[in-house]
XYZ file of N, CA and C in Angstrom:
759
model
N -79.487 -99.029 -22.415
C -80.296 -97.788 -22.374
C -81.016 -98.075 -20.923
N -81.569 -99.117 -20.660
C -82.474 -99.274 -19.465
C -81.457 -99.172 -18.378
N -80.511 -99.608 -18.264
C -79.412 -99.818 -17.378
C -78.863 -98.150 -16.813
N -78.827 -97.435 -17.983
C -78.573 -96.218 -17.807
C -79.861 -95.209 -17.228
N -80.976 -95.612 -17.516
C -82.216 -94.972 -17.147
C -82.276 -95.130 -15.617
N -82.179 -96.541 -15.276
C -82.072 -97.011 -13.904
C -81.077 -96.346 -13.185
N -80.097 -96.084 -13.467
C -78.968 -95.406 -12.914
C -79.343 -93.956 -12.595
N -79.912 -93.157 -13.776
C -80.350 -91.972 -13.538
C -81.394 -91.871 -12.617
N -82.347 -92.770 -12.608
C -83.321 -92.541 -11.549
C -82.747 -92.719 -10.090
N -81.943 -93.671 -9.920
C -81.299 -93.890 -8.537
C -80.551 -92.607 -8.220
N -79.958 -91.884 -9.109
C -78.985 -90.611 -8.843
C -80.178 -89.579 -8.614
N -81.379 -89.473 -9.233
C -82.112 -88.449 -9.064
C -82.638 -88.689 -7.689
N -82.907 -89.884 -7.077
C -83.629 -90.387 -5.855
C -82.469 -89.788 -4.616
N -81.154 -89.769 -5.057
C -80.170 -89.428 -4.102
C -80.149 -88.131 -3.834
N -80.457 -87.119 -4.758
C -80.536 -85.704 -4.635
C -81.707 -85.208 -4.293
N -82.806 -85.594 -4.801
C -84.203 -85.148 -4.426
C -84.997 -86.127 -3.551
N -85.860 -85.426 -2.655
C -86.736 -86.195 -1.904
C -87.633 -87.081 -2.565
N -87.993 -88.227 -2.331
C -88.795 -89.305 -3.179
C -89.880 -88.630 -3.889
N -90.825 -88.011 -3.218
C -92.002 -87.457 -4.133
C -91.663 -86.237 -5.004
N -90.413 -85.821 -4.769
C -90.006 -84.723 -5.751
C -89.277 -85.268 -6.916
N -88.683 -86.293 -6.526
C -87.785 -87.115 -7.711
C -89.060 -87.588 -8.708
N -90.251 -88.287 -7.943
C -91.133 -88.813 -8.769
C -91.704 -88.041 -9.773
N -91.891 -86.592 -9.131
C -92.624 -85.622 -10.082
C -91.684 -85.456 -11.452
N -90.607 -85.439 -11.172
C -89.649 -85.093 -12.426
C -89.447 -86.296 -13.342
N -89.666 -87.490 -12.807
C -89.529 -88.829 -13.543
C -90.770 -88.919 -14.224
N -91.802 -88.274 -13.967
C -93.168 -88.759 -14.607
C -93.134 -88.115 -16.061
N -92.476 -86.844 -16.221
C -92.728 -86.497 -17.561
C -91.413 -85.392 -17.914
N -91.366 -85.006 -19.053
C -90.466 -84.016 -19.552
C -90.451 -82.903 -18.734
N -89.384 -81.979 -18.539
C -89.104 -80.775 -17.787
C -88.305 -79.883 -18.576
N -88.977 -78.698 -18.878
C -88.059 -77.654 -19.353
C -87.077 -77.231 -18.627
N -86.070 -76.709 -18.950
C -84.936 -76.112 -18.279
C -85.278 -74.955 -17.407
N -86.316 -74.217 -17.666
C -86.689 -72.878 -16.947
C -87.983 -73.269 -16.197
N -88.377 -74.560 -16.097
C -89.568 -74.714 -15.306
C -89.434 -74.744 -13.848
N -90.244 -74.158 -13.001
C -90.015 -74.142 -11.683
C -90.917 -75.026 -10.799
N -90.312 -75.951 -9.848
C -91.095 -76.636 -9.167
C -91.253 -76.174 -7.781
N -92.239 -75.979 -7.228
C -92.273 -75.594 -5.814
C -93.347 -76.113 -5.141
N -93.720 -76.031 -3.791
C -94.750 -76.402 -3.196
C -94.682 -75.920 -1.705
N -95.892 -75.110 -1.321
C -96.051 -74.681 -0.151
C -96.411 -75.514 1.109
N -95.818 -75.347 1.949
C -95.935 -76.236 3.038
C -96.468 -75.531 4.326
N -97.408 -76.119 4.871
C -98.077 -75.166 5.931
C -97.334 -75.130 7.461
N -96.854 -76.399 7.634
C -96.275 -76.459 9.078
C -95.201 -77.473 8.972
N -94.005 -76.709 8.942
C -92.723 -77.618 8.689
C -91.792 -77.341 9.850
N -91.059 -78.376 10.250
C -90.221 -78.250 11.588
C -88.717 -78.046 10.712
N -88.094 -77.141 11.131
C -86.586 -76.736 10.385
C -85.593 -76.905 11.672
N -84.476 -77.308 11.134
C -83.307 -77.752 12.011
C -82.088 -77.181 11.450
N -81.439 -76.352 12.277
C -79.902 -76.018 11.781
C -79.012 -76.421 12.697
N -77.951 -77.427 12.485
C -77.112 -77.917 13.531
C -75.741 -77.553 13.182
N -74.657 -76.944 14.082
C -73.640 -76.347 13.341
C -72.424 -76.736 14.552
N -71.475 -77.215 14.029
C -70.091 -77.497 14.744
C -69.595 -76.045 15.043
N -69.674 -75.297 16.105
C -69.435 -73.990 16.357
C -68.059 -73.630 16.385
N -67.170 -74.752 16.801
C -65.596 -74.529 16.887
C -65.068 -75.217 15.756
N -65.809 -75.645 14.692
C -64.830 -76.241 13.791
C -64.066 -75.800 12.957
N -64.174 -74.308 12.962
C -63.184 -73.487 12.212
C -61.905 -73.415 13.057
N -62.006 -73.610 14.326
C -60.698 -73.687 14.908
C -60.258 -74.939 14.855
N -60.726 -75.987 14.589
C -60.154 -77.329 14.533
C -59.237 -77.458 13.075
N -59.947 -76.854 12.091
C -59.489 -76.635 10.682
C -58.242 -75.670 10.546
N -57.103 -76.706 10.411
C -55.762 -75.912 9.915
C -55.308 -76.631 8.851
N -54.497 -76.011 8.070
C -53.801 -76.589 6.984
C -52.210 -76.410 7.237
N -51.753 -77.885 7.687
C -50.398 -78.075 8.066
C -50.111 -79.524 6.981
N -48.931 -79.309 6.912
C -48.221 -80.375 6.135
C -48.446 -81.761 6.962
N -48.420 -81.708 8.417
C -48.810 -83.164 9.058
C -50.261 -83.508 9.013
N -51.211 -82.856 8.501
C -52.405 -83.080 8.404
C -53.049 -83.223 6.892
N -51.700 -83.234 5.914
C -52.232 -83.235 4.459
C -52.925 -81.855 4.268
N -52.353 -80.659 4.648
C -52.977 -79.447 4.232
C -54.454 -79.396 4.366
N -55.049 -79.997 5.641
C -56.313 -79.774 6.052
C -57.039 -80.983 5.608
N -56.784 -81.826 4.631
C -57.464 -82.881 4.158
C -57.946 -83.876 5.270
N -57.223 -83.885 6.463
C -57.293 -84.914 7.414
C -58.509 -84.303 8.108
N -58.664 -82.898 8.298
C -59.690 -82.167 9.250
C -61.107 -82.381 8.211
N -61.092 -82.431 7.067
C -62.047 -82.480 6.175
C -62.625 -84.005 6.288
N -61.612 -84.905 6.328
C -61.967 -86.292 6.283
C -62.875 -86.563 7.571
N -62.376 -86.030 8.667
C -63.401 -86.225 10.067
C -64.518 -85.577 9.849
N -64.677 -84.324 9.202
C -65.979 -83.600 9.006
C -66.908 -84.517 8.061
N -66.486 -85.166 7.242
C -67.115 -86.089 6.368
C -67.657 -87.222 7.214
N -66.797 -87.764 7.994
C -67.293 -88.685 8.598
C -68.394 -88.528 9.686
N -68.329 -87.199 10.313
C -69.641 -86.737 11.378
C -70.699 -86.479 10.425
N -70.664 -85.860 9.121
C -71.975 -85.603 8.428
C -72.395 -87.092 7.957
N -71.735 -88.114 7.685
C -71.996 -89.326 7.344
C -72.839 -90.002 8.489
N -72.341 -89.799 9.613
C -72.962 -90.248 11.004
C -74.429 -89.878 10.896
N -74.394 -88.365 10.759
C -75.842 -87.774 11.002
C -76.753 -88.211 9.926
N -76.201 -88.533 8.441
C -76.916 -88.981 7.374
C -77.544 -90.443 7.973
N -76.750 -91.233 8.312
C -77.178 -92.543 8.968
C -78.265 -92.736 9.839
N -78.078 -91.492 10.655
C -79.247 -91.677 11.833
C -80.465 -91.108 11.132
N -80.521 -90.106 10.143
C -81.641 -89.401 9.672
C -82.428 -90.806 8.798
N -81.545 -91.538 8.350
C -82.132 -92.587 7.369
C -82.847 -93.825 8.116
N -82.901 -93.805 9.571
C -83.438 -94.684 10.473
C -84.818 -94.515 10.212
N -85.667 -95.629 10.607
C -87.157 -95.416 10.362
C -87.769 -94.736 11.167
N -87.494 -94.237 12.564
C -88.125 -93.487 13.515
C -88.004 -91.996 12.958
N -87.061 -91.700 12.032
C -87.006 -90.461 11.438
C -87.391 -90.495 9.960
N -88.262 -91.415 9.410
C -88.583 -91.186 8.138
C -89.536 -90.024 7.731
N -89.836 -89.300 8.622
C -90.630 -88.068 8.305
C -89.783 -86.650 7.969
N -88.294 -87.059 8.437
C -87.395 -85.917 8.196
C -86.502 -85.984 6.911
N -86.332 -84.863 6.398
C -85.539 -84.743 5.224
C -84.428 -83.962 5.316
N -83.163 -84.575 4.970
C -81.828 -83.856 4.826
C -82.001 -82.684 3.745
N -81.888 -81.460 4.108
C -81.954 -80.522 3.029
C -80.629 -80.368 2.474
N -79.625 -79.940 3.150
C -78.019 -79.815 2.650
C -77.206 -79.772 3.901
N -75.854 -79.520 3.623
C -74.712 -79.183 4.423
C -74.124 -77.748 3.988
N -73.987 -76.929 4.971
C -73.360 -75.595 4.489
C -71.980 -75.458 5.334
N -70.917 -75.981 4.898
C -69.835 -75.916 5.595
C -69.858 -76.992 6.628
N -69.996 -76.607 7.950
C -69.947 -77.757 9.008
C -71.370 -77.469 9.706
N -72.260 -76.994 9.086
C -73.694 -76.891 9.317
C -74.547 -77.770 8.838
N -75.393 -78.522 9.497
C -76.382 -79.586 8.791
C -77.697 -79.104 8.917
N -78.519 -79.002 7.870
C -79.882 -78.475 7.764
C -80.579 -79.705 7.292
N -81.806 -79.717 8.176
C -82.978 -80.866 7.944
C -84.147 -80.305 8.300
N -85.422 -80.735 7.781
C -86.703 -80.505 7.920
C -87.619 -81.575 8.152
N -88.855 -81.417 8.440
C -89.800 -82.484 8.655
C -91.250 -81.796 8.227
N -91.984 -82.893 7.857
C -93.224 -82.352 7.164
C -93.312 -81.803 6.053
N -92.617 -81.988 5.028
C -92.686 -81.295 3.589
C -93.520 -81.919 2.755
N -94.217 -83.251 2.926
C -95.108 -83.631 1.966
C -96.222 -84.410 2.654
N -97.168 -84.802 1.989
C -98.203 -85.413 2.606
C -98.013 -86.739 3.159
N -96.884 -87.677 2.904
C -96.663 -88.724 3.698
C -95.989 -88.550 4.953
N -95.335 -87.471 5.186
C -94.563 -87.127 6.298
C -95.177 -85.895 7.246
N -96.301 -85.326 6.659
C -96.783 -84.131 7.427
C -98.075 -84.876 8.564
N -97.967 -84.807 9.566
C -98.935 -85.244 10.580
C -99.539 -84.186 11.053
N -100.765 -83.610 10.722
C -101.526 -82.645 10.891
C -102.152 -82.747 12.453
N -102.619 -83.934 12.790
C -103.199 -84.340 13.943
C -102.565 -84.220 15.119
N -101.417 -85.161 15.063
C -100.512 -85.411 15.968
C -99.351 -84.589 16.230
N -98.677 -84.121 15.147
C -97.592 -83.390 14.855
C -96.258 -84.251 15.148
N -96.585 -85.294 14.869
C -95.487 -86.370 15.011
C -94.144 -85.984 14.321
N -94.187 -85.280 13.096
C -93.299 -84.906 12.343
C -92.289 -84.014 12.965
N -92.752 -83.029 13.893
C -92.202 -82.059 14.403
C -91.503 -82.678 15.880
N -92.116 -83.683 16.433
C -91.705 -84.371 17.619
C -90.336 -85.101 17.009
N -90.488 -85.920 15.771
C -89.414 -86.450 15.165
C -88.249 -85.626 15.084
N -88.284 -84.583 14.843
C -87.103 -83.432 14.685
C -86.702 -83.281 15.870
N -87.362 -82.978 16.808
C -86.791 -82.586 18.002
C -85.992 -83.849 18.703
N -86.594 -85.168 18.547
C -85.645 -86.365 19.036
C -84.441 -86.381 18.035
N -84.413 -86.227 16.696
C -83.436 -86.121 15.978
C -82.152 -85.030 16.469
N -82.586 -84.091 16.761
C -81.925 -83.222 17.259
C -81.085 -83.429 18.438
N -81.806 -84.199 19.535
C -81.232 -84.782 20.597
C -80.496 -85.826 20.483
N -80.650 -86.530 19.486
C -79.743 -87.875 18.960
C -78.472 -87.226 18.435
N -78.419 -86.284 17.639
C -77.054 -85.408 17.338
C -76.255 -84.961 18.366
N -76.847 -84.489 19.270
C -76.277 -84.095 20.202
C -75.471 -85.211 21.207
N -76.106 -86.464 21.239
C -75.634 -87.623 21.844
C -74.448 -88.264 20.805
N -74.599 -87.948 19.638
C -73.689 -88.567 18.543
C -72.469 -87.777 18.594
N -72.520 -86.594 18.757
C -71.464 -85.481 19.038
C -70.722 -85.962 20.124
N -71.192 -86.169 21.367
C -70.411 -86.612 22.473
C -69.918 -87.908 22.172
N -70.140 -88.932 21.416
C -69.632 -90.100 21.253
C -68.619 -89.923 20.369
N -68.783 -88.863 19.258
C -67.603 -88.690 18.313
C -66.494 -88.241 18.920
N -66.574 -87.349 20.114
C -65.686 -86.621 20.612
C -64.789 -87.721 21.626
N -65.581 -88.589 22.213
C -64.873 -89.500 23.173
C -64.002 -90.270 22.330
N -64.314 -90.823 20.995
C -63.759 -91.857 20.111
C -62.846 -90.951 19.291
N -62.751 -89.900 19.242
C -61.780 -89.046 18.256
C -60.730 -88.203 18.973
N -61.046 -88.072 20.420
C -60.114 -87.335 21.191
C -60.331 -85.865 20.934
N -61.363 -85.449 20.378
C -61.838 -83.910 20.203
C -62.658 -83.340 21.139
N -63.002 -82.100 20.794
C -63.767 -81.433 21.846
C -64.657 -80.652 20.988
N -65.277 -81.338 19.903
C -66.125 -80.476 19.121
C -67.648 -79.965 20.054
N -68.061 -78.514 19.727
C -69.213 -78.079 20.457
C -70.343 -77.712 19.254
N -71.296 -78.587 19.435
C -72.497 -78.267 18.509
C -73.451 -77.702 19.279
N -74.036 -76.512 18.385
C -75.371 -75.803 18.830
C -76.429 -76.028 17.806
N -77.654 -76.052 18.044
C -78.874 -76.470 17.373
C -79.893 -75.429 17.549
N -80.318 -75.018 16.339
C -81.729 -74.259 16.377
C -82.822 -74.754 15.695
N -84.012 -74.849 16.430
C -85.240 -75.344 15.800
C -86.405 -74.207 15.579
N -87.154 -74.520 14.640
C -88.177 -73.666 14.508
C -89.432 -74.316 13.611
N -90.688 -73.843 13.751
C -91.844 -74.303 13.067
C -92.574 -73.331 12.400
N -93.242 -73.650 11.378
C -93.997 -72.851 10.668
C -93.983 -73.098 8.926
N -94.793 -72.045 8.390
C -94.878 -72.511 6.784
C -93.610 -72.087 6.075
N -93.501 -73.006 4.992
C -92.122 -72.834 4.189
C -92.721 -72.960 2.590
N -91.796 -72.546 1.835
C -91.909 -73.127 0.551
C -90.599 -74.060 -0.111
N -91.109 -75.013 -0.391
C -89.948 -76.037 -0.971
C -90.073 -75.943 -2.290
N -88.778 -76.232 -2.822
C -88.869 -76.104 -4.392
C -87.287 -76.649 -4.953
N -87.277 -76.693 -6.176
C -86.149 -77.124 -6.891
C -85.687 -76.016 -7.698
N -84.292 -75.679 -7.645
C -83.685 -74.530 -8.326
C -82.601 -75.346 -9.236
N -82.422 -74.806 -10.558
C -81.342 -75.220 -11.408
C -81.968 -76.383 -12.394
N -81.055 -76.477 -13.416
C -81.572 -77.454 -14.484
C -80.501 -78.633 -14.493
N -79.149 -78.193 -14.824
C -78.037 -79.072 -14.809
C -77.752 -79.683 -13.592
N -77.737 -78.949 -12.369
C -77.475 -79.382 -11.309
C -78.845 -78.924 -10.044
N -79.719 -79.836 -10.372
C -80.894 -79.460 -9.312
C -80.688 -79.451 -8.186
N -80.993 -78.346 -7.303
C -80.908 -78.337 -5.934
C -82.221 -78.000 -5.217
N -82.693 -78.983 -4.281
C -83.976 -79.045 -3.531
C -83.468 -78.158 -2.280
N -84.477 -77.262 -1.971
C -84.323 -76.151 -0.866
C -85.427 -75.696 -0.317
N -85.477 -74.996 0.705
C -86.817 -74.452 1.492
C -86.454 -73.031 1.747
N -87.281 -72.212 1.657
C -87.446 -70.724 1.842
C -88.314 -70.331 2.790
N -88.072 -69.080 3.435
C -89.426 -68.572 4.025
C -88.933 -67.911 5.498
N -89.570 -67.097 6.130
C -89.352 -66.705 7.427
C -88.914 -67.664 8.579
N -89.907 -68.827 8.482
C -89.600 -69.829 9.083
C -88.061 -70.489 9.210
N -87.699 -70.637 7.978
C -86.145 -70.945 7.933
C -85.279 -70.074 8.330
N -85.416 -68.897 8.120
C -84.499 -67.537 8.546
C -84.658 -67.737 10.136
N -85.607 -67.825 10.783
C -85.747 -67.936 12.319
C -84.873 -69.010 12.957
N -85.090 -70.247 12.219
C -84.287 -71.507 12.670
C -83.022 -71.198 12.556
N -82.381 -70.646 11.399
C -81.112 -70.472 11.208
C -80.658 -69.492 12.326
N -81.333 -68.333 12.608
C -81.064 -67.593 13.560
C -81.065 -68.230 15.366
N -81.809 -69.217 15.261
C -81.791 -69.876 16.543
C -80.490 -70.613 16.593
N -79.851 -71.066 15.545
C -78.755 -71.711 15.601
C -77.387 -70.773 15.889
N -77.600 -69.625 15.082
C -76.453 -68.576 15.212
C -76.644 -68.045 16.499
N -77.626 -67.702 17.366
C -77.521 -66.940 18.376
C -77.689 -67.937 19.608
N -77.608 -69.408 19.226
C -77.424 -70.297 20.418
C -76.241 -70.443 21.081
N -76.196 -71.433 22.002
C -75.215 -71.572 23.061
C -74.646 -73.059 22.879
N -73.468 -73.299 22.626
C -72.649 -74.486 22.528
C -73.346 -75.664 23.295
N -73.648 -76.739 22.689
C -74.280 -77.907 23.424
C -75.464 -77.819 23.963
N -76.320 -76.818 23.239
C -77.743 -76.593 23.570
C -78.532 -76.521 22.522
N -80.010 -76.881 22.629
C -80.682 -76.912 21.502
C -81.727 -75.662 21.628
N -81.739 -74.562 21.007
C -82.453 -73.482 21.175
C -83.631 -73.433 20.317
N -84.891 -73.247 20.873
C -86.008 -73.144 20.158
C -86.979 -72.077 20.352
N -87.863 -71.722 19.438
C -88.673 -70.560 19.464
C -89.943 -70.872 20.475
N -90.391 -69.747 20.797
C -91.727 -69.779 21.882
C -92.782 -70.759 21.323
N -93.182 -70.550 19.895
C -94.247 -71.393 19.461
C -93.725 -72.950 19.354
N -92.270 -73.299 19.166
C -92.233 -74.721 19.332
C -92.274 -75.159 20.851
N -91.769 -74.242 21.812
C -91.723 -74.353 23.080
C -93.103 -75.039 23.486
N -94.182 -74.064 23.019
C -95.588 -74.401 23.352
C -95.990 -75.454 22.830
N -95.628 -75.997 21.814
C -95.903 -77.400 21.242
C -95.456 -78.567 21.954
N -94.034 -78.358 22.243
C -93.460 -79.682 22.671
C -93.636 -79.598 24.278
N -94.106 -78.685 24.926
C -94.282 -78.463 26.312
C -95.678 -79.493 26.508
N -96.682 -79.359 25.348
C -97.706 -80.109 25.369
C -97.446 -81.710 25.203
N -96.288 -82.131 24.999
C -95.994 -83.506 24.933
C -94.971 -83.975 25.816
N -94.880 -83.025 26.829
C -94.166 -83.402 28.083
C -92.771 -83.588 27.938
N -92.256 -82.753 26.797
C -90.758 -82.631 26.523
C -90.541 -81.452 27.681
N -89.036 -81.680 27.939
C -88.546 -80.632 29.157
C -87.782 -79.589 28.593
N -88.259 -78.218 28.623
C -87.394 -76.950 28.169
C -87.178 -76.152 29.287
N -86.029 -75.407 28.908
C -85.903 -74.457 29.949
C -85.793 -72.996 29.134
N -86.565 -72.156 30.132
C -86.704 -70.816 29.727
C -85.013 -70.135 29.526
N -84.946 -69.522 28.349
C -83.513 -68.997 28.118
C -83.746 -67.297 28.364
N -84.667 -66.764 28.058
C -84.970 -65.365 27.780
C -85.126 -64.711 26.530
N -84.790 -63.244 26.269
C -85.169 -62.512 25.585
C -83.771 -62.395 24.793
N -83.830 -62.870 23.253
C -82.475 -62.827 22.632
C -82.833 -62.001 21.457
N -81.772 -61.205 21.131
C -81.611 -60.242 20.006
C -81.534 -60.976 18.893
N -82.560 -61.081 17.814
C -82.249 -61.672 16.472
C -82.322 -60.896 15.394
N -81.255 -61.024 14.556
C -81.203 -59.985 13.495
C -82.446 -60.152 12.425
N -83.003 -59.067 12.351
C -84.216 -58.553 11.405
C -85.483 -58.871 12.176
N -85.589 -59.378 13.587
C -86.550 -59.748 14.199
C -86.758 -58.907 15.796
N -85.683 -58.455 16.028
C -85.550 -57.807 17.315
C -85.441 -58.761 18.329
N -86.251 -58.674 19.587
C -86.220 -59.404 20.789
C -86.884 -60.580 20.483
N -86.584 -61.708 20.757
C -87.489 -63.019 20.499
C -87.256 -63.752 21.989
N -88.304 -64.446 22.446
C -88.205 -65.157 23.789
C -87.855 -66.622 23.082
N -87.012 -67.198 23.763
C -86.553 -68.442 23.512
C -86.228 -69.487 24.419
N -86.259 -70.692 24.019
C -86.095 -71.769 25.210
C -85.075 -72.706 24.778
N -84.383 -73.473 25.730
C -83.794 -74.774 25.435
C -84.313 -76.005 25.643
N -84.334 -76.726 24.814
C -84.951 -78.198 24.776
C -83.678 -79.184 25.357
N -84.168 -79.549 26.562
C -82.981 -80.532 27.135
C -83.334 -81.977 26.660
N -82.385 -82.718 26.570
C -82.103 -84.091 26.263
C -82.652 -85.166 27.161
N -82.750 -84.661 28.460
C -83.193 -85.612 29.603
C -84.113 -85.076 30.344
N -84.894 -86.036 31.097
C -85.702 -85.408 32.207
C -84.892 -85.482 33.469
N -85.531 -85.011 34.783
C -84.716 -84.875 35.801
C -83.961 -85.921 36.340
N -84.858 -87.199 35.920
C -84.066 -88.346 36.779
C -83.023 -88.826 35.612
N -82.521 -88.089 34.540
C -81.364 -88.408 33.855
C -81.866 -89.477 32.546
N -83.235 -89.859 32.664
C -83.481 -90.753 31.299
C -83.990 -89.933 30.103
N -83.845 -90.836 29.233
C -84.007 -90.215 27.655
C -85.576 -89.650 27.866
N -85.732 -88.609 26.859
C -87.276 -88.221 26.959
C -87.968 -89.296 25.931
N -89.086 -89.576 26.346
C -90.079 -90.132 25.485
C -91.324 -89.489 25.541
N -91.713 -88.637 24.576
C -92.737 -87.666 24.854
C -94.035 -88.474 24.444
N -95.231 -88.411 25.151
C -96.571 -88.920 25.029
C -97.070 -88.754 23.754
N -97.623 -89.516 23.197
C -98.166 -89.514 21.936
C -99.584 -88.979 22.212
N -100.100 -87.909 22.428
C -101.164 -87.458 22.379
C -101.471 -86.135 21.554
N -102.586 -85.996 21.343
C -102.981 -84.795 20.263
C -102.702 -83.351 20.993
N -102.382 -82.538 20.369
C -101.956 -81.210 20.961
C -103.552 -80.390 20.572
N -103.681 -79.518 21.376
C -104.891 -78.932 21.341
C -104.881 -78.023 19.912
N -105.924 -78.078 19.477
C -106.083 -77.442 18.028
C -105.898 -75.884 17.985
N -106.232 -75.257 19.123
C -105.958 -74.027 19.262
C -104.430 -73.524 19.541
N -103.712 -74.254 20.068
C -102.171 -74.231 19.987
C -101.782 -74.531 18.573
N -102.113 -75.333 17.787
C -101.538 -75.706 16.394
C -102.067 -74.541 15.683
N -103.141 -73.978 15.650
C -103.613 -72.966 14.725
C -102.654 -71.909 15.125
N -102.171 -71.301 16.206
C -101.482 -70.092 16.499
C -100.187 -70.386 15.862
N -99.707 -71.384 15.848
C -98.210 -71.853 15.331
C -98.195 -71.812 14.019
N -98.941 -72.675 13.269
C -98.850 -72.976 11.949
C -99.712 -72.169 10.942
N -100.340 -71.337 11.504
C -101.224 -70.830 10.421
C -101.319 -69.276 10.545
């Protein structure tokens, strides 16, 4: 019985964030009980392989598409391995939707950095790492996958839906806009909102003005591209300095 309980605990920790899993392990839960948490300043990322649908074909030579899915699984596994690195401990993988990878940071007290906003910078760094990883995958698999990434920041509601197969997810306008930053983005670029541009610029990240973009349900939005390198070609290492409170307040409250 103890072995079964230990197995169940490990399983729960694999499908839910640590703090959420701990909540459910502490007591009995009714099937209709709702767990939710309001988070005031979360960074959200959607990263999609924009041309994967062109790559996926069901032919006898690729086992009716199984080999295509095998490669996608290897790509997602690489992303999972990167997010498990200590420097990205403030991040949480939310889910994959087809060939789109969704992650967020700052979802609980242990990962939310109100003073320095390090959780936001960590997600920006992770997005750049994914771009580099995709280039590496293309070089070694002789493919030409194109990834585009969308980032946004703001309040969200996090929660667990379902009883037999509980699913952790996040909701809110912040999530919707992050998804739109991905869908309206450009292959091999990281598109961010004006609010996120304002914050990252304060930490000496390099961003390029894209212009006004038509976003479904939002109208025209000013967006920027986060670039993975400085002018000298070196990797960005943002300075760990606090952002002015006036900037923070306008973004996350």
